[in-house]
Amino acid sequence: SDYDNKSININVVTFTSDEYNDYIELHDYKTGKKINVEDNGVIVSEKLAKMKGIKVGDYIAIKSVAK
């Protein structure tokens, strides 16, 4: 796609697994199945996944540019 070799800016929200379970419960909008996230896992939007060709189980690089 047009986005394959381009950097994009995204907002990242972090939680520990305990905090995550206290505040957020995610479900697959197609199946209704609950989505669980591993301690070293991330959730990306469907739009971002399609733009970058990301699939479940893929490794992604996130570069911090915090100032």
Tab-separated table of N, CA, C and O in Angstrom:
chain	number	residue	atom	x	y	z
A	1	SER	N	0.832	-1.193	0.000
A	1	SER	CA	0.000	0.000	0.000
A	1	SER	C	0.865	1.241	0.000
A	1	SER	O	2.080	1.175	0.141
A	2	ASP	N	0.247	2.397	-0.096
A	2	ASP	CA	0.977	3.661	-0.100
A	2	ASP	C	1.684	3.938	1.219
A	2	ASP	O	2.575	4.759	1.294
A	3	TYR	N	1.287	3.256	2.294
A	3	TYR	CA	1.828	3.532	3.621
A	3	TYR	C	2.988	2.616	4.002
A	3	TYR	O	3.591	2.808	5.044
A	4	ASP	N	3.318	1.638	3.194
A	4	ASP	CA	4.294	0.624	3.571
A	4	ASP	C	5.624	1.188	4.031
A	4	ASP	O	6.193	0.727	5.002
A	5	ASN	N	6.168	2.153	3.340
A	5	ASN	CA	7.499	2.647	3.661
A	5	ASN	C	7.476	4.049	4.259
A	5	ASN	O	8.471	4.744	4.214
A	6	LYS	N	6.362	4.437	4.827
A	6	LYS	CA	6.246	5.768	5.399
A	6	LYS	C	6.045	5.674	6.904
A	6	LYS	O	5.382	4.768	7.399
A	7	SER	N	6.624	6.623	7.609
A	7	SER	CA	6.376	6.738	9.041
A	7	SER	C	5.030	7.411	9.236
A	7	SER	O	4.639	8.264	8.452
A	8	ILE	N	4.337	7.017	10.281
A	8	ILE	CA	3.086	7.673	10.620
A	8	ILE	C	3.108	8.003	12.103
A	8	ILE	O	3.789	7.345	12.889
A	9	ASN	N	2.413	9.037	12.485
A	9	ASN	CA	2.301	9.414	13.885
A	9	ASN	C	1.057	8.783	14.471
A	9	ASN	O	-0.016	8.832	13.862
A	10	ILE	N	1.206	8.198	15.653
A	10	ILE	CA	0.069	7.595	16.344
A	10	ILE	C	0.107	8.016	17.807
A	10	ILE	O	1.149	8.399	18.328
A	11	ASN	N	-1.024	7.963	18.452
A	11	ASN	CA	-1.099	8.179	19.899
A	11	ASN	C	-1.043	6.821	20.576
A	11	ASN	O	-1.717	5.883	20.148
A	12	VAL	N	-0.261	6.738	21.633
A	12	VAL	CA	-0.106	5.486	22.355
A	12	VAL	C	-0.574	5.691	23.791
A	12	VAL	O	-0.174	6.650	24.450
A	13	VAL	N	-1.430	4.801	24.257
A	13	VAL	CA	-1.883	4.804	25.643
A	13	VAL	C	-1.379	3.516	26.262
A	13	VAL	O	-1.559	2.441	25.696
A	14	THR	N	-0.715	3.630	27.408
A	14	THR	CA	-0.155	2.432	28.032
A	14	THR	C	-0.855	2.126	29.348
A	14	THR	O	-1.289	3.029	30.062
A	15	PHE	N	-0.974	0.849	29.627
A	15	PHE	CA	-1.525	0.352	30.876
A	15	PHE	C	-0.732	-0.874	31.293
A	15	PHE	O	-0.258	-1.616	30.439
A	16	THR	N	-0.631	-1.112	32.586
A	16	THR	CA	-0.160	-2.418	33.026
A	16	THR	C	-1.319	-3.371	32.839
A	16	THR	O	-2.473	-2.952	32.687
A	17	SER	N	-1.054	-4.662	32.847
A	17	SER	CA	-2.141	-5.619	32.616
A	17	SER	C	-3.216	-5.506	33.694
A	17	SER	O	-4.396	-5.664	33.424
A	18	ASP	N	-2.827	-5.201	34.937
A	18	ASP	CA	-3.821	-5.037	36.008
A	18	ASP	C	-4.700	-3.819	35.762
A	18	ASP	O	-5.908	-3.873	35.917
A	19	GLU	N	-4.092	-2.702	35.374
A	19	GLU	CA	-4.865	-1.493	35.091
A	19	GLU	C	-5.787	-1.700	33.900
A	19	GLU	O	-6.940	-1.282	33.917
A	20	TYR	N	-5.270	-2.341	32.886
A	20	TYR	CA	-6.042	-2.593	31.672
A	20	TYR	C	-7.329	-3.330	32.007
A	20	TYR	O	-8.409	-2.937	31.577
A	21	ASN	N	-7.221	-4.398	32.789
A	21	ASN	CA	-8.401	-5.200	33.119
A	21	ASN	C	-9.394	-4.442	33.989
A	21	ASN	O	-10.582	-4.726	33.952
A	22	ASP	N	-8.913	-3.471	34.766
A	22	ASP	CA	-9.805	-2.683	35.620
A	22	ASP	C	-10.620	-1.652	34.836
A	22	ASP	O	-11.709	-1.286	35.238
A	23	TYR	N	-10.082	-1.176	33.697
A	23	TYR	CA	-10.712	-0.068	32.998
A	23	TYR	C	-11.290	-0.390	31.622
A	23	TYR	O	-12.175	0.285	31.157
A	24	ILE	N	-10.742	-1.386	30.966
A	24	ILE	CA	-11.103	-1.608	29.566
A	24	ILE	C	-11.463	-3.072	29.338
A	24	ILE	O	-10.765	-3.968	29.796
A	25	GLU	N	-12.559	-3.295	28.632
A	25	GLU	CA	-12.906	-4.632	28.160
A	25	GLU	C	-13.209	-4.502	26.678
A	25	GLU	O	-14.154	-3.816	26.292
A	26	LEU	N	-12.381	-5.123	25.869
A	26	LEU	CA	-12.539	-5.021	24.423
A	26	LEU	C	-13.123	-6.301	23.850
A	26	LEU	O	-12.833	-7.398	24.318
A	27	HIS	N	-13.944	-6.135	22.807
A	27	HIS	CA	-14.566	-7.266	22.122
A	27	HIS	C	-14.415	-7.076	20.618
A	27	HIS	O	-14.482	-5.956	20.117
A	28	ASP	N	-14.225	-8.178	19.916
A	28	ASP	CA	-14.197	-8.153	18.452
A	28	ASP	C	-15.581	-7.741	17.982
A	28	ASP	O	-16.586	-8.344	18.360
A	29	TYR	N	-15.645	-6.692	17.175
A	29	TYR	CA	-16.955	-6.187	16.773
A	29	TYR	C	-17.695	-7.123	15.831
A	29	TYR	O	-18.908	-7.048	15.712
A	30	LYS	N	-16.971	-8.037	15.188
A	30	LYS	CA	-17.630	-8.982	14.283
A	30	LYS	C	-18.165	-10.204	15.021
A	30	LYS	O	-19.244	-10.688	14.711
A	31	THR	N	-17.405	-10.699	16.006
A	31	THR	CA	-17.783	-11.946	16.684
A	31	THR	C	-18.298	-11.737	18.093
A	31	THR	O	-18.940	-12.619	18.655
A	32	GLY	N	-17.984	-10.591	18.692
A	32	GLY	CA	-18.350	-10.341	20.078
A	32	GLY	C	-17.403	-10.997	21.069
A	32	GLY	O	-17.540	-10.822	22.275
A	33	LYS	N	-16.422	-11.747	20.579
A	33	LYS	CA	-15.472	-12.443	21.439
A	33	LYS	C	-14.574	-11.439	22.152
A	33	LYS	O	-14.098	-10.481	21.562
A	34	LYS	N	-14.344	-11.673	23.462
A	34	LYS	CA	-13.494	-10.796	24.251
A	34	LYS	C	-12.063	-10.862	23.731
A	34	LYS	O	-11.562	-11.922	23.376
A	35	ILE	N	-11.408	-9.711	23.683
A	35	ILE	CA	-10.018	-9.622	23.245
A	35	ILE	C	-9.138	-9.517	24.487
A	35	ILE	O	-9.298	-8.603	25.296
A	36	ASN	N	-8.214	-10.454	24.645
A	36	ASN	CA	-7.253	-10.422	25.745
A	36	ASN	C	-5.898	-9.998	25.194
A	36	ASN	O	-5.515	-10.391	24.105
A	37	VAL	N	-5.183	-9.217	25.982
A	37	VAL	CA	-3.884	-8.718	25.554
A	37	VAL	C	-2.814	-9.264	26.482
A	37	VAL	O	-2.948	-9.190	27.704
A	38	GLU	N	-1.760	-9.816	25.898
A	38	GLU	CA	-0.632	-10.313	26.674
A	38	GLU	C	0.126	-9.135	27.278
A	38	GLU	O	-0.018	-7.993	26.828
A	39	ASP	N	0.966	-9.396	28.278
A	39	ASP	CA	1.727	-8.323	28.931
A	39	ASP	C	2.592	-7.541	27.951
A	39	ASP	O	2.804	-6.357	28.118
A	40	ASN	N	3.099	-8.200	26.923
A	40	ASN	CA	3.948	-7.494	25.959
A	40	ASN	C	3.208	-7.236	24.651
A	40	ASN	O	3.830	-6.964	23.633
A	41	GLY	N	1.893	-7.290	24.687
A	41	GLY	CA	1.092	-7.121	23.482
A	41	GLY	C	0.588	-5.705	23.303
A	41	GLY	O	0.669	-4.868	24.195
A	42	VAL	N	0.078	-5.451	22.114
A	42	VAL	CA	-0.527	-4.157	21.806
A	42	VAL	C	-1.820	-4.386	21.039
A	42	VAL	O	-2.030	-5.444	20.453
A	43	ILE	N	-2.659	-3.389	21.077
A	43	ILE	CA	-3.874	-3.389	20.272
A	43	ILE	C	-3.757	-2.215	19.312
A	43	ILE	O	-3.441	-1.101	19.732
A	44	VAL	N	-3.973	-2.471	18.045
A	44	VAL	CA	-3.977	-1.399	17.052
A	44	VAL	C	-5.354	-1.369	16.405
A	44	VAL	O	-6.056	-2.376	16.356
A	45	SER	N	-5.711	-0.214	15.903
A	45	SER	CA	-7.011	-0.084	15.248
A	45	SER	C	-7.028	-0.890	13.952
A	45	SER	O	-5.982	-1.173	13.356
A	46	GLU	N	-8.208	-1.232	13.511
A	46	GLU	CA	-8.353	-1.952	12.248
A	46	GLU	C	-7.804	-1.102	11.099
A	46	GLU	O	-7.154	-1.620	10.190
A	47	LYS	N	-8.036	0.207	11.159
A	47	LYS	CA	-7.554	1.097	10.106
A	47	LYS	C	-6.025	1.068	10.030
A	47	LYS	O	-5.451	0.938	8.946
A	48	LEU	N	-5.348	1.190	11.175
A	48	LEU	CA	-3.893	1.150	11.188
A	48	LEU	C	-3.383	-0.208	10.713
A	48	LEU	O	-2.434	-0.281	9.939
A	49	ALA	N	-4.030	-1.279	11.154
A	49	ALA	CA	-3.613	-2.621	10.730
A	49	ALA	C	-3.702	-2.771	9.213
A	49	ALA	O	-2.790	-3.314	8.582
A	50	LYS	N	-4.774	-2.271	8.636
A	50	LYS	CA	-4.927	-2.354	7.181
A	50	LYS	C	-3.908	-1.482	6.469
A	50	LYS	O	-3.317	-1.882	5.468
A	51	MET	N	-3.683	-0.266	6.989
A	51	MET	CA	-2.731	0.652	6.363
A	51	MET	C	-1.324	0.077	6.332
A	51	MET	O	-0.618	0.212	5.344
A	52	LYS	N	-0.917	-0.559	7.422
A	52	LYS	CA	0.453	-1.046	7.546
A	52	LYS	C	0.589	-2.558	7.297
A	52	LYS	O	1.670	-3.099	7.393
A	53	GLY	N	-0.504	-3.229	7.010
A	53	GLY	CA	-0.442	-4.664	6.753
A	53	GLY	C	-0.127	-5.483	7.993
A	53	GLY	O	0.510	-6.528	7.917
A	54	ILE	N	-0.576	-5.009	9.146
A	54	ILE	CA	-0.306	-5.690	10.418
A	54	ILE	C	-1.348	-6.779	10.645
A	54	ILE	O	-2.543	-6.550	10.478
A	55	LYS	N	-0.884	-7.947	11.035
A	55	LYS	CA	-1.764	-9.077	11.341
A	55	LYS	C	-1.548	-9.511	12.789
A	55	LYS	O	-0.510	-9.215	13.392
A	56	VAL	N	-2.487	-10.247	13.354
A	56	VAL	CA	-2.352	-10.791	14.703
A	56	VAL	C	-1.068	-11.615	14.770
A	56	VAL	O	-0.790	-12.423	13.889
A	57	GLY	N	-0.265	-11.353	15.803
A	57	GLY	CA	0.987	-12.077	15.994
A	57	GLY	C	2.200	-11.398	15.390
A	57	GLY	O	3.329	-11.796	15.658
A	58	ASP	N	1.988	-10.354	14.570
A	58	ASP	CA	3.110	-9.624	13.981
A	58	ASP	C	3.842	-8.817	15.043
A	58	ASP	O	3.267	-8.430	16.057
A	59	TYR	N	5.104	-8.555	14.790
A	59	TYR	CA	5.896	-7.652	15.616
A	59	TYR	C	5.907	-6.294	14.933
A	59	TYR	O	6.045	-6.214	13.718
A	60	ILE	N	5.753	-5.235	15.744
A	60	ILE	CA	5.802	-3.887	15.198
A	60	ILE	C	6.811	-3.077	15.994
A	60	ILE	O	7.086	-3.372	17.160
A	61	ALA	N	7.387	-2.062	15.375
A	61	ALA	CA	8.318	-1.172	16.054
A	61	ALA	C	7.620	0.137	16.358
A	61	ALA	O	6.965	0.714	15.494
A	62	ILE	N	7.757	0.590	17.591
A	62	ILE	CA	7.187	1.866	18.006
A	62	ILE	C	8.337	2.727	18.502
A	62	ILE	O	9.067	2.342	19.407
A	63	LYS	N	8.510	3.873	17.894
A	63	LYS	CA	9.585	4.780	18.255
A	63	LYS	C	9.014	5.959	19.018
A	63	LYS	O	8.104	6.634	18.544
A	64	SER	N	9.534	6.206	20.211
A	64	SER	CA	9.076	7.325	21.023
A	64	SER	C	9.750	8.604	20.556
A	64	SER	O	10.961	8.652	20.389
A	65	VAL	N	8.951	9.604	20.363
A	65	VAL	CA	9.480	10.921	20.012
A	65	VAL	C	9.002	11.964	21.024
A	65	VAL	O	8.874	13.123	20.711
A	66	ALA	N	8.754	11.496	22.251
A	66	ALA	CA	8.281	12.388	23.311
A	66	ALA	C	9.311	13.475	23.563
A	66	ALA	O	10.511	13.246	23.481
A	67	LYS	N	8.822	14.649	23.849
A	67	LYS	CA	9.722	15.798	24.070
A	67	LYS	C	9.743	16.191	25.511
A	67	LYS	O	8.893	16.032	26.255
